[in-house]
mmCIF file of C-alpha atoms and ligand atoms in Angstrom:
data_model
loop_
_atom_site.group_PDB
_atom_site.id
_atom_site.type_symbol
_atom_site.label_atom_id
_atom_site.label_comp_id
_atom_site.label_asym_id
_atom_site.label_seq_id
_atom_site.Cartn_x
_atom_site.Cartn_y
_atom_site.Cartn_z
ATOM 1 C CA MET A 20 -19.595 -14.313 -30.538
ATOM 2 C CA PRO A 21 -17.693 -14.212 -33.334
ATOM 3 C CA THR A 22 -16.105 -10.509 -34.504
ATOM 4 C CA SER A 23 -18.873 -8.403 -34.393
ATOM 5 C CA SER A 24 -19.420 -4.236 -34.698
ATOM 6 C CA ALA A 25 -21.557 -1.490 -35.471
ATOM 7 C CA THR A 26 -21.176 2.007 -35.484
ATOM 8 C CA ALA A 27 -23.243 4.361 -34.674
ATOM 9 C CA ILE A 28 -23.507 8.892 -34.666
ATOM 10 C CA ALA A 29 -26.027 10.691 -32.686
ATOM 11 C CA HIS A 30 -26.752 13.834 -31.914
ATOM 12 C CA PRO A 31 -25.564 15.791 -28.326
ATOM 13 C CA ASN A 32 -28.775 17.794 -27.154
ATOM 14 C CA ILE A 33 -29.615 21.582 -25.678
ATOM 15 C CA ALA A 34 -32.086 21.563 -23.246
ATOM 16 C CA PHE A 35 -34.944 23.580 -22.561
ATOM 17 C CA ILE A 36 -36.945 22.825 -19.365
ATOM 18 C CA LYS A 37 -34.044 21.067 -17.340
ATOM 19 C CA TYR A 38 -32.898 17.958 -15.951
ATOM 20 C CA TRP A 39 -31.152 18.308 -12.445
ATOM 21 C CA GLY A 40 -30.803 15.874 -9.213
ATOM 22 C CA ASN A 41 -32.732 12.664 -9.450
ATOM 23 C CA ARG A 42 -34.989 10.467 -7.648
ATOM 24 C CA ASP A 43 -32.938 7.395 -7.358
ATOM 25 C CA ASN A 44 -29.302 8.115 -9.014
ATOM 26 C CA ASP A 45 -28.921 3.888 -9.811
ATOM 27 C CA LEU A 46 -31.181 3.809 -12.061
ATOM 28 C CA ARG A 47 -31.237 7.325 -13.267
ATOM 29 C CA LEU A 48 -34.856 8.116 -12.153
ATOM 30 C CA PRO A 49 -34.903 11.790 -12.823
ATOM 31 C CA MET A 50 -37.083 14.831 -10.047
ATOM 32 C CA ASN A 51 -38.592 15.484 -13.171
ATOM 33 C CA GLY A 52 -39.074 15.354 -16.839
ATOM 34 C CA SER A 53 -37.651 17.885 -19.160
ATOM 35 C CA ILE A 54 -37.558 18.650 -22.438
ATOM 36 C CA SER A 55 -34.815 19.701 -25.373
ATOM 37 C CA MET A 56 -33.631 19.600 -28.995
ATOM 38 C CA ASN A 57 -31.320 17.965 -30.848
ATOM 39 C CA LEU A 58 -27.583 18.929 -32.605
ATOM 40 C CA ALA A 59 -28.151 18.240 -35.998
ATOM 41 C CA ASP A 60 -24.394 19.987 -36.739
ATOM 42 C CA LEU A 61 -22.612 18.095 -33.691
ATOM 43 C CA THR A 62 -21.832 14.503 -33.381
ATOM 44 C CA THR A 63 -20.872 11.616 -31.941
ATOM 45 C CA ARG A 64 -19.364 9.244 -33.527
ATOM 46 C CA THR A 65 -18.887 5.450 -31.884
ATOM 47 C CA ARG A 66 -17.647 2.105 -33.250
ATOM 48 C CA VAL A 67 -17.986 -0.658 -31.292
ATOM 49 C CA THR A 68 -17.114 -4.418 -32.249
ATOM 50 C CA PHE A 69 -16.975 -7.276 -29.632
ATOM 51 C CA ASP A 70 -14.567 -9.659 -30.315
ATOM 52 C CA PRO A 71 -13.158 -12.848 -28.225
ATOM 53 C CA SER A 72 -10.657 -12.283 -28.029
ATOM 54 C CA PHE A 73 -9.497 -9.000 -25.962
ATOM 55 C CA PRO A 74 -8.989 -9.849 -22.823
ATOM 56 C CA SER A 75 -10.539 -6.493 -21.183
ATOM 57 C CA ASP A 76 -12.576 -3.885 -22.747
ATOM 58 C CA ILE A 77 -10.588 -0.925 -24.590
ATOM 59 C CA PHE A 78 -12.345 2.509 -24.934
ATOM 60 C CA ASP A 79 -10.774 5.116 -27.154
ATOM 61 C CA LEU A 80 -12.258 9.119 -27.091
ATOM 62 C CA ASN A 81 -10.883 11.390 -29.929
ATOM 63 C CA GLY A 82 -8.247 9.732 -30.620
ATOM 64 C CA LYS A 83 -6.904 9.018 -26.978
ATOM 65 C CA ARG A 84 -7.154 5.744 -24.625
ATOM 66 C CA GLN A 85 -8.694 5.955 -21.425
ATOM 67 C CA SER A 86 -8.627 4.659 -18.270
ATOM 68 C CA GLY A 87 -10.014 6.024 -14.333
ATOM 69 C CA ASP A 88 -13.553 7.194 -14.462
ATOM 70 C CA SER A 89 -14.168 7.431 -17.713
ATOM 71 C CA LEU A 90 -13.415 4.708 -19.002
ATOM 72 C CA SER A 91 -14.889 2.886 -15.754
ATOM 73 C CA ARG A 92 -18.416 4.643 -16.718
ATOM 74 C CA VAL A 93 -18.373 2.614 -20.200
ATOM 75 C CA VAL A 94 -17.255 -0.133 -19.300
ATOM 76 C CA LYS A 95 -20.507 -0.121 -16.589
ATOM 77 C CA HIS A 96 -21.952 0.828 -19.935
ATOM 78 C CA LEU A 97 -20.503 -1.843 -21.581
ATOM 79 C CA ASP A 98 -21.933 -4.630 -18.830
ATOM 80 C CA PHE A 99 -25.119 -3.406 -18.683
ATOM 81 C CA ILE A 100 -25.649 -4.134 -21.587
ATOM 82 C CA ARG A 101 -24.370 -7.509 -22.218
ATOM 83 C CA GLY A 102 -26.057 -8.666 -19.154
ATOM 84 C CA LEU A 103 -29.091 -7.897 -21.322
ATOM 85 C CA ARG A 104 -28.505 -11.226 -22.531
ATOM 86 C CA GLY A 105 -25.744 -12.771 -21.164
ATOM 87 C CA PHE A 106 -22.874 -12.085 -23.235
ATOM 88 C CA SER A 107 -19.394 -11.786 -21.437
ATOM 89 C CA THR A 108 -16.994 -10.461 -24.560
ATOM 90 C CA HIS A 109 -15.204 -8.262 -24.140
ATOM 91 C CA ALA A 110 -14.989 -5.019 -26.268
ATOM 92 C CA HIS A 111 -13.060 -1.906 -28.673
ATOM 93 C CA VAL A 112 -14.977 1.567 -28.218
ATOM 94 C CA PHE A 113 -13.342 3.801 -30.548
ATOM 95 C CA SER A 114 -15.329 8.109 -29.851
ATOM 96 C CA GLU A 115 -15.188 10.918 -31.463
ATOM 97 C CA ASN A 116 -16.645 14.030 -30.785
ATOM 98 C CA SER A 117 -17.198 16.969 -33.526
ATOM 99 C CA PHE A 118 -17.020 19.130 -30.503
ATOM 100 C CA PRO A 119 -15.472 20.544 -28.056
ATOM 101 C CA THR A 120 -16.099 17.610 -24.641
ATOM 102 C CA GLY A 121 -16.582 18.940 -21.869
ATOM 103 C CA ALA A 122 -17.453 22.294 -21.732
ATOM 104 C CA GLY A 123 -21.057 22.344 -21.283
ATOM 105 C CA ILE A 124 -21.861 20.960 -24.411
ATOM 106 C CA ALA A 125 -23.877 17.845 -22.986
ATOM 107 C CA SER A 126 -21.041 15.223 -24.632
ATOM 108 C CA SER A 127 -22.324 13.071 -22.226
ATOM 109 C CA ALA A 128 -25.484 12.457 -24.074
ATOM 110 C CA SER A 129 -24.078 11.819 -27.684
ATOM 111 C CA ALA A 130 -21.373 9.905 -25.972
ATOM 112 C CA PHE A 131 -23.581 7.255 -24.537
ATOM 113 C CA ALA A 132 -26.940 7.714 -26.375
ATOM 114 C CA ALA A 133 -23.904 6.719 -29.239
ATOM 115 C CA LEU A 134 -22.527 3.812 -26.945
ATOM 116 C CA THR A 135 -26.004 2.329 -26.444
ATOM 117 C CA LEU A 136 -27.363 1.798 -29.782
ATOM 118 C CA ALA A 137 -23.555 0.862 -31.749
ATOM 119 C CA ALA A 138 -23.083 -1.998 -28.689
ATOM 120 C CA VAL A 139 -27.113 -3.065 -29.415
ATOM 121 C CA GLY A 140 -26.137 -3.338 -33.060
ATOM 122 C CA ALA A 141 -23.277 -4.567 -32.435
ATOM 123 C CA LEU A 142 -25.350 -7.214 -30.678
ATOM 124 C CA GLY A 143 -27.204 -7.783 -32.973
ATOM 125 C CA LEU A 144 -29.908 -6.829 -30.730
ATOM 126 C CA GLU A 145 -33.579 -5.062 -32.462
ATOM 127 C CA ILE A 146 -34.592 -3.518 -29.394
ATOM 128 C CA PRO A 147 -37.557 -0.438 -30.161
ATOM 129 C CA GLU A 148 -36.614 3.653 -29.515
ATOM 130 C CA PRO A 149 -38.503 4.045 -25.959
ATOM 131 C CA ASN A 150 -36.249 0.731 -24.565
ATOM 132 C CA LEU A 151 -33.231 2.300 -26.862
ATOM 133 C CA SER A 152 -33.990 4.921 -24.460
ATOM 134 C CA ARG A 153 -34.691 3.788 -21.694
ATOM 135 C CA LEU A 154 -30.923 2.176 -22.348
ATOM 136 C CA ALA A 155 -28.832 5.505 -23.281
ATOM 137 C CA ARG A 156 -30.216 6.599 -20.295
ATOM 138 C CA ARG A 157 -28.238 5.139 -17.836
ATOM 139 C CA GLY A 158 -25.616 4.956 -18.894
ATOM 140 C CA SER A 159 -26.762 9.255 -18.761
ATOM 141 C CA GLY A 160 -30.068 11.193 -17.819
ATOM 142 C CA SER A 161 -30.083 13.455 -20.972
ATOM 143 C CA ALA A 162 -28.743 10.588 -23.204
ATOM 144 C CA CYS A 163 -32.249 9.246 -23.163
ATOM 145 C CA ARG A 164 -33.612 12.435 -25.371
ATOM 146 C CA SER A 165 -30.694 11.415 -28.230
ATOM 147 C CA ILE A 166 -32.772 8.902 -28.757
ATOM 148 C CA PRO A 167 -35.711 9.764 -30.556
ATOM 149 C CA ALA A 168 -35.666 12.589 -33.788
ATOM 150 C CA GLY A 169 -36.274 16.279 -32.953
ATOM 151 C CA ILE A 170 -37.161 18.084 -30.494
ATOM 152 C CA THR A 171 -38.079 15.420 -27.428
ATOM 153 C CA GLU A 172 -39.494 15.261 -24.635
ATOM 154 C CA TRP A 173 -37.500 12.845 -20.738
ATOM 155 C CA ARG A 174 -41.055 12.104 -19.436
ATOM 156 C CA LYS A 175 -39.908 11.431 -15.636
ATOM 157 C CA GLY A 176 -42.316 7.980 -15.152
ATOM 158 C CA ARG A 177 -43.009 6.011 -12.417
ATOM 159 C CA SER A 178 -40.814 3.411 -12.833
ATOM 160 C CA ASP A 179 -37.439 2.429 -14.202
ATOM 161 C CA LEU A 180 -39.880 1.083 -17.480
ATOM 162 C CA ASP A 181 -41.537 3.994 -18.728
ATOM 163 C CA SER A 182 -38.275 6.866 -18.071
ATOM 164 C CA PHE A 183 -37.958 7.191 -21.522
ATOM 165 C CA ALA A 184 -37.792 10.230 -23.890
ATOM 166 C CA VAL A 185 -40.363 10.908 -26.926
ATOM 167 C CA THR A 186 -40.379 13.186 -29.486
ATOM 168 C CA VAL A 187 -42.596 15.761 -29.388
ATOM 169 C CA ALA A 188 -41.620 18.452 -32.971
ATOM 170 C CA ALA A 189 -39.365 16.711 -35.758
ATOM 171 C CA PRO A 190 -36.236 17.911 -37.084
ATOM 172 C CA ASP A 191 -37.838 21.173 -39.900
ATOM 173 C CA TYR A 192 -41.618 21.376 -37.715
ATOM 174 C CA TRP A 193 -39.776 24.702 -36.067
ATOM 175 C CA PRO A 194 -36.666 25.785 -37.657
ATOM 176 C CA LEU A 195 -34.413 26.187 -34.868
ATOM 177 C CA ALA A 196 -30.973 27.447 -33.926
ATOM 178 C CA ASP A 197 -28.878 27.081 -30.701
ATOM 179 C CA CYS A 198 -25.529 29.345 -31.465
ATOM 180 C CA ILE A 199 -23.413 28.628 -29.253
ATOM 181 C CA ALA A 200 -20.667 31.179 -27.624
ATOM 182 C CA VAL A 201 -18.037 29.030 -25.990
ATOM 183 C CA VAL A 202 -15.903 31.304 -22.890
ATOM 184 C CA GLU A 203 -13.997 27.952 -21.626
ATOM 185 C CA GLU A 204 -13.054 24.913 -24.616
ATOM 186 C CA GLY A 205 -11.547 23.103 -21.414
ATOM 187 C CA GLN A 206 -12.987 20.190 -19.351
ATOM 188 C CA LYS A 207 -15.747 21.391 -16.390
ATOM 189 C CA LYS A 208 -14.928 21.290 -13.314
ATOM 190 C CA VAL A 209 -17.696 19.368 -11.729
ATOM 191 C CA GLY A 210 -19.503 16.528 -13.816
ATOM 192 C CA SER A 211 -23.138 16.683 -14.064
ATOM 193 C CA SER A 212 -23.624 12.862 -12.370
ATOM 194 C CA GLU A 213 -21.689 14.855 -9.096
ATOM 195 C CA GLY A 214 -23.756 17.208 -9.702
ATOM 196 C CA HIS A 215 -27.411 15.561 -9.079
ATOM 197 C CA THR A 216 -26.519 13.617 -6.371
ATOM 198 C CA THR A 217 -26.477 17.352 -4.015
ATOM 199 C CA ALA A 218 -29.143 19.331 -6.146
ATOM 200 C CA ALA A 219 -31.578 18.090 -2.917
ATOM 201 C CA THR A 220 -28.733 19.949 -0.758
ATOM 202 C CA SER A 221 -30.059 23.343 -2.140
ATOM 203 C CA PRO A 222 -33.286 24.286 -0.370
ATOM 204 C CA LEU A 223 -34.572 25.975 -4.027
ATOM 205 C CA GLN A 224 -34.620 22.822 -5.363
ATOM 206 C CA VAL A 225 -37.607 21.777 -4.402
ATOM 207 C CA ALA A 226 -39.961 24.954 -5.755
ATOM 208 C CA ARG A 227 -37.846 23.702 -8.942
ATOM 209 C CA VAL A 228 -39.320 20.844 -8.758
ATOM 210 C CA GLY A 229 -42.805 21.635 -6.904
ATOM 211 C CA ASP A 230 -43.528 24.374 -10.601
ATOM 212 C CA SER A 231 -41.258 21.879 -12.798
ATOM 213 C CA GLU A 232 -44.839 20.651 -14.967
ATOM 214 C CA ARG A 233 -45.674 24.421 -15.228
ATOM 215 C CA ARG A 234 -43.255 24.427 -17.024
ATOM 216 C CA LEU A 235 -42.850 21.934 -18.792
ATOM 217 C CA ASP A 236 -46.547 22.561 -20.531
ATOM 218 C CA GLN A 237 -45.309 25.852 -20.901
ATOM 219 C CA CYS A 238 -42.950 24.725 -23.088
ATOM 220 C CA ARG A 239 -44.797 22.585 -24.655
ATOM 221 C CA ASN A 240 -47.224 24.613 -25.514
ATOM 222 C CA ALA A 241 -45.158 27.569 -26.301
ATOM 223 C CA ILE A 242 -43.458 24.650 -28.931
ATOM 224 C CA GLN A 243 -47.187 23.819 -30.668
ATOM 225 C CA LYS A 244 -47.475 27.371 -31.283
ATOM 226 C CA LYS A 245 -44.497 28.179 -32.790
ATOM 227 C CA ASP A 246 -44.218 31.564 -30.161
ATOM 228 C CA PHE A 247 -41.416 32.078 -30.107
ATOM 229 C CA GLN A 248 -41.129 34.967 -27.182
ATOM 230 C CA ALA A 249 -43.660 32.336 -24.915
ATOM 231 C CA LEU A 250 -40.443 29.645 -25.170
ATOM 232 C CA ALA A 251 -37.518 32.542 -24.421
ATOM 233 C CA GLU A 252 -39.514 33.451 -21.363
ATOM 234 C CA ILE A 253 -40.073 29.600 -20.080
ATOM 235 C CA ILE A 254 -36.153 28.341 -21.482
ATOM 236 C CA GLU A 255 -34.392 31.238 -19.371
ATOM 237 C CA LEU A 256 -36.388 30.684 -16.738
ATOM 238 C CA ASP A 257 -35.559 27.389 -15.775
ATOM 239 C CA SER A 258 -32.105 27.966 -16.913
ATOM 240 C CA ASN A 259 -32.157 30.725 -14.126
ATOM 241 C CA MET A 260 -33.709 28.233 -11.735
ATOM 242 C CA MET A 261 -30.941 25.113 -12.403
ATOM 243 C CA HIS A 262 -28.162 27.795 -12.335
ATOM 244 C CA ALA A 263 -30.099 29.157 -8.653
ATOM 245 C CA VAL A 264 -30.021 24.782 -7.440
ATOM 246 C CA MET A 265 -26.357 25.311 -8.280
ATOM 247 C CA ILE A 266 -24.980 27.799 -6.013
ATOM 248 C CA THR A 267 -27.227 27.858 -3.464
ATOM 249 C CA SER A 268 -26.297 23.111 -3.202
ATOM 250 C CA LYS A 269 -23.592 22.173 -0.660
ATOM 251 C CA PRO A 270 -20.989 22.637 -1.600
ATOM 252 C CA PRO A 271 -22.032 25.622 -3.861
ATOM 253 C CA LEU A 272 -21.693 24.697 -7.841
ATOM 254 C CA PHE A 273 -20.846 28.011 -9.841
ATOM 255 C CA TYR A 274 -20.383 26.964 -13.575
ATOM 256 C CA TRP A 275 -20.946 30.793 -14.944
ATOM 257 C CA GLU A 276 -17.451 33.047 -16.084
ATOM 258 C CA PRO A 277 -18.131 37.545 -15.712
ATOM 259 C CA ALA A 278 -18.319 36.784 -19.708
ATOM 260 C CA THR A 279 -21.322 34.382 -19.439
ATOM 261 C CA LEU A 280 -23.549 36.865 -17.304
ATOM 262 C CA ASN A 281 -22.780 39.690 -20.082
ATOM 263 C CA ILE A 282 -23.709 37.721 -22.581
ATOM 264 C CA MET A 283 -27.480 36.844 -20.352
ATOM 265 C CA GLN A 284 -27.667 40.599 -20.850
ATOM 266 C CA ALA A 285 -26.837 41.211 -23.950
ATOM 267 C CA VAL A 286 -29.212 38.650 -25.030
ATOM 268 C CA GLN A 287 -32.443 39.538 -22.943
ATOM 269 C CA ALA A 288 -31.206 43.198 -24.408
ATOM 270 C CA TRP A 289 -30.991 42.026 -27.807
ATOM 271 C CA ARG A 290 -35.135 40.536 -27.244
ATOM 272 C CA LYS A 291 -36.225 43.511 -26.301
ATOM 273 C CA THR A 292 -35.733 45.490 -29.318
ATOM 274 C CA GLY A 293 -36.880 42.752 -30.983
ATOM 275 C CA ILE A 294 -34.436 40.611 -31.831
ATOM 276 C CA PRO A 295 -35.953 37.258 -30.756
ATOM 277 C CA ALA A 296 -33.265 34.850 -29.219
ATOM 278 C CA ALA A 297 -32.841 33.052 -25.850
ATOM 279 C CA TYR A 298 -30.438 32.113 -23.652
ATOM 280 C CA THR A 299 -29.738 28.780 -21.610
ATOM 281 C CA LEU A 300 -26.933 27.169 -19.944
ATOM 282 C CA ASP A 301 -25.898 23.645 -19.610
ATOM 283 C CA ALA A 302 -23.297 22.893 -16.223
ATOM 284 C CA GLY A 303 -21.228 24.627 -17.722
ATOM 285 C CA PRO A 304 -19.924 28.788 -18.418
ATOM 286 C CA ASN A 305 -21.110 28.652 -22.528
ATOM 287 C CA VAL A 306 -24.660 30.178 -23.893
ATOM 288 C CA HIS A 307 -26.160 28.370 -26.050
ATOM 289 C CA VAL A 308 -28.169 30.809 -27.326
ATOM 290 C CA ILE A 309 -31.328 29.800 -28.806
ATOM 291 C CA CYS A 310 -33.384 31.738 -32.253
ATOM 292 C CA GLU A 311 -34.988 31.189 -35.907
ATOM 293 C CA VAL A 312 -32.453 29.601 -37.860
ATOM 294 C CA GLU A 313 -33.209 32.628 -40.681
ATOM 295 C CA LYS A 314 -31.579 34.833 -37.375
ATOM 296 C CA VAL A 315 -27.879 33.299 -36.776
ATOM 297 C CA GLU A 316 -25.675 35.704 -38.847
ATOM 298 C CA ALA A 317 -27.223 37.450 -36.966
ATOM 299 C CA ILE A 318 -26.775 36.696 -33.815
ATOM 300 C CA GLN A 319 -22.853 35.151 -34.700
ATOM 301 C CA ARG A 320 -22.354 38.822 -35.732
ATOM 302 C CA ARG A 321 -23.253 40.024 -32.661
ATOM 303 C CA LEU A 322 -22.395 37.633 -30.423
ATOM 304 C CA THR A 323 -18.630 37.766 -31.622
ATOM 305 C CA ALA A 324 -18.153 41.625 -30.983
ATOM 306 C CA LEU A 325 -18.953 40.263 -27.371
ATOM 307 C CA PRO A 326 -15.741 40.039 -24.934
ATOM 308 C CA GLY A 327 -14.566 37.184 -23.726
ATOM 309 C CA VAL A 328 -16.455 34.581 -26.536
ATOM 310 C CA LYS A 329 -13.871 32.204 -28.515
ATOM 311 C CA GLN A 330 -15.963 30.572 -31.081
ATOM 312 C CA ILE A 331 -19.335 30.532 -31.574
ATOM 313 C CA ILE A 332 -20.885 26.747 -32.680
ATOM 314 C CA THR A 333 -24.009 26.824 -34.895
ATOM 315 C CA SER A 334 -26.343 23.471 -35.214
ATOM 316 C CA SER A 335 -30.611 23.583 -36.439
ATOM 317 C CA ILE A 336 -31.762 20.655 -34.716
ATOM 318 C CA GLY A 337 -31.281 17.380 -35.656
ATOM 319 C CA GLY A 338 -32.581 13.486 -35.851
ATOM 320 C CA ALA A 339 -32.584 10.287 -34.078
ATOM 321 C CA ALA A 340 -29.057 8.113 -33.530
ATOM 322 C CA HIS A 341 -28.833 6.131 -35.405
ATOM 323 C CA LEU A 342 -26.698 3.327 -37.372
ATOM 324 C CA VAL A 343 -23.768 3.587 -40.296
HETATM 325 O O1 PMV B 405 -27.282 13.494 -18.281
HETATM 326 P P1 PMV B 405 -26.252 13.891 -17.603
HETATM 327 O O2 PMV B 405 -26.346 13.540 -15.725
HETATM 328 O O3 PMV B 405 -24.936 14.766 -17.858
HETATM 329 O O4 PMV B 405 -27.247 15.503 -16.951
HETATM 330 C C1 PMV B 405 -27.668 16.568 -18.087
HETATM 331 C C2 PMV B 405 -28.037 18.027 -17.088
HETATM 332 C C3 PMV B 405 -27.680 19.449 -17.796
HETATM 333 O O5 PMV B 405 -27.059 19.410 -19.024
HETATM 334 C C4 PMV B 405 -26.849 20.362 -17.017
HETATM 335 C C5 PMV B 405 -30.020 19.266 -17.611
HETATM 336 C C6 PMV B 405 -29.679 18.629 -19.040
HETATM 337 O O6 PMV B 405 -31.153 18.151 -18.763
HETATM 338 O O7 PMV B 405 -30.036 17.977 -19.728
#
């Protein structure tokens, strides 16, 4: 094949109802469905160039040549996509994030959504959105939710064929924002791929999964009615349930820092005084404070005053992954 290249942009997402634990680790089929919003103001931009003269795949992330696990995971995903049509040409992957990598801001979601779309584009394949979402899922589960626009739901599905994400609300349906209070900027200690494999060791995982359809229903209803109080209650419960599983797994995973808990308590106290804000956490110590866009400045001011908040990254709801 001749040299060919494509560039894609994808947004990370923050889950309202979390994905934690797989029923099939290879296929990345989740134990439960999940719902998230794409983050418009955070982006991963990835260019994939296939060139028959390359002796192997090369991966540059934020200006640094990658090796080890970081490279292997990208090569594995490229192999999977190349294998769809029997291609074997190697690629140069050049990727840049507009936000700190590995700090619980779900960089793997935007990374594998952008890589999937750019690789598929460079190979000249026409693939409909649900199948792109399925492909992205194989790289990182939450990446399937960064393929469609807006607030998206990943249906757990019965098999590989129907486990993908779809839009449940367009980006402009409900002007929500995420104010991310960053308390730690470094790489997280235990990545989510490893965390998914230990989720089942927690005695609480069965209860979390068993109750997930109810939480998904409540979340969908809150979105449909644009009922912020209902959304706040369900997303905080869901985040707490995932972290309860994490801290009771073997080995236990404690992602919180003292500042994390302090922010969570502050957000709950603000809500009691009528300020519509709700917290949710990924696999990291940073606190995502969800609010309506018109409240962003007030929330930013309050977060800045809390101890341990190193920076605040703010985003509204983002669109679909797209080629540029
Ligand atoms: O897609 P992964 O393997 O990075 O898992 C994401 C896990 C959480 O971010 C903690 C939850 C979620 O649903 O995004």
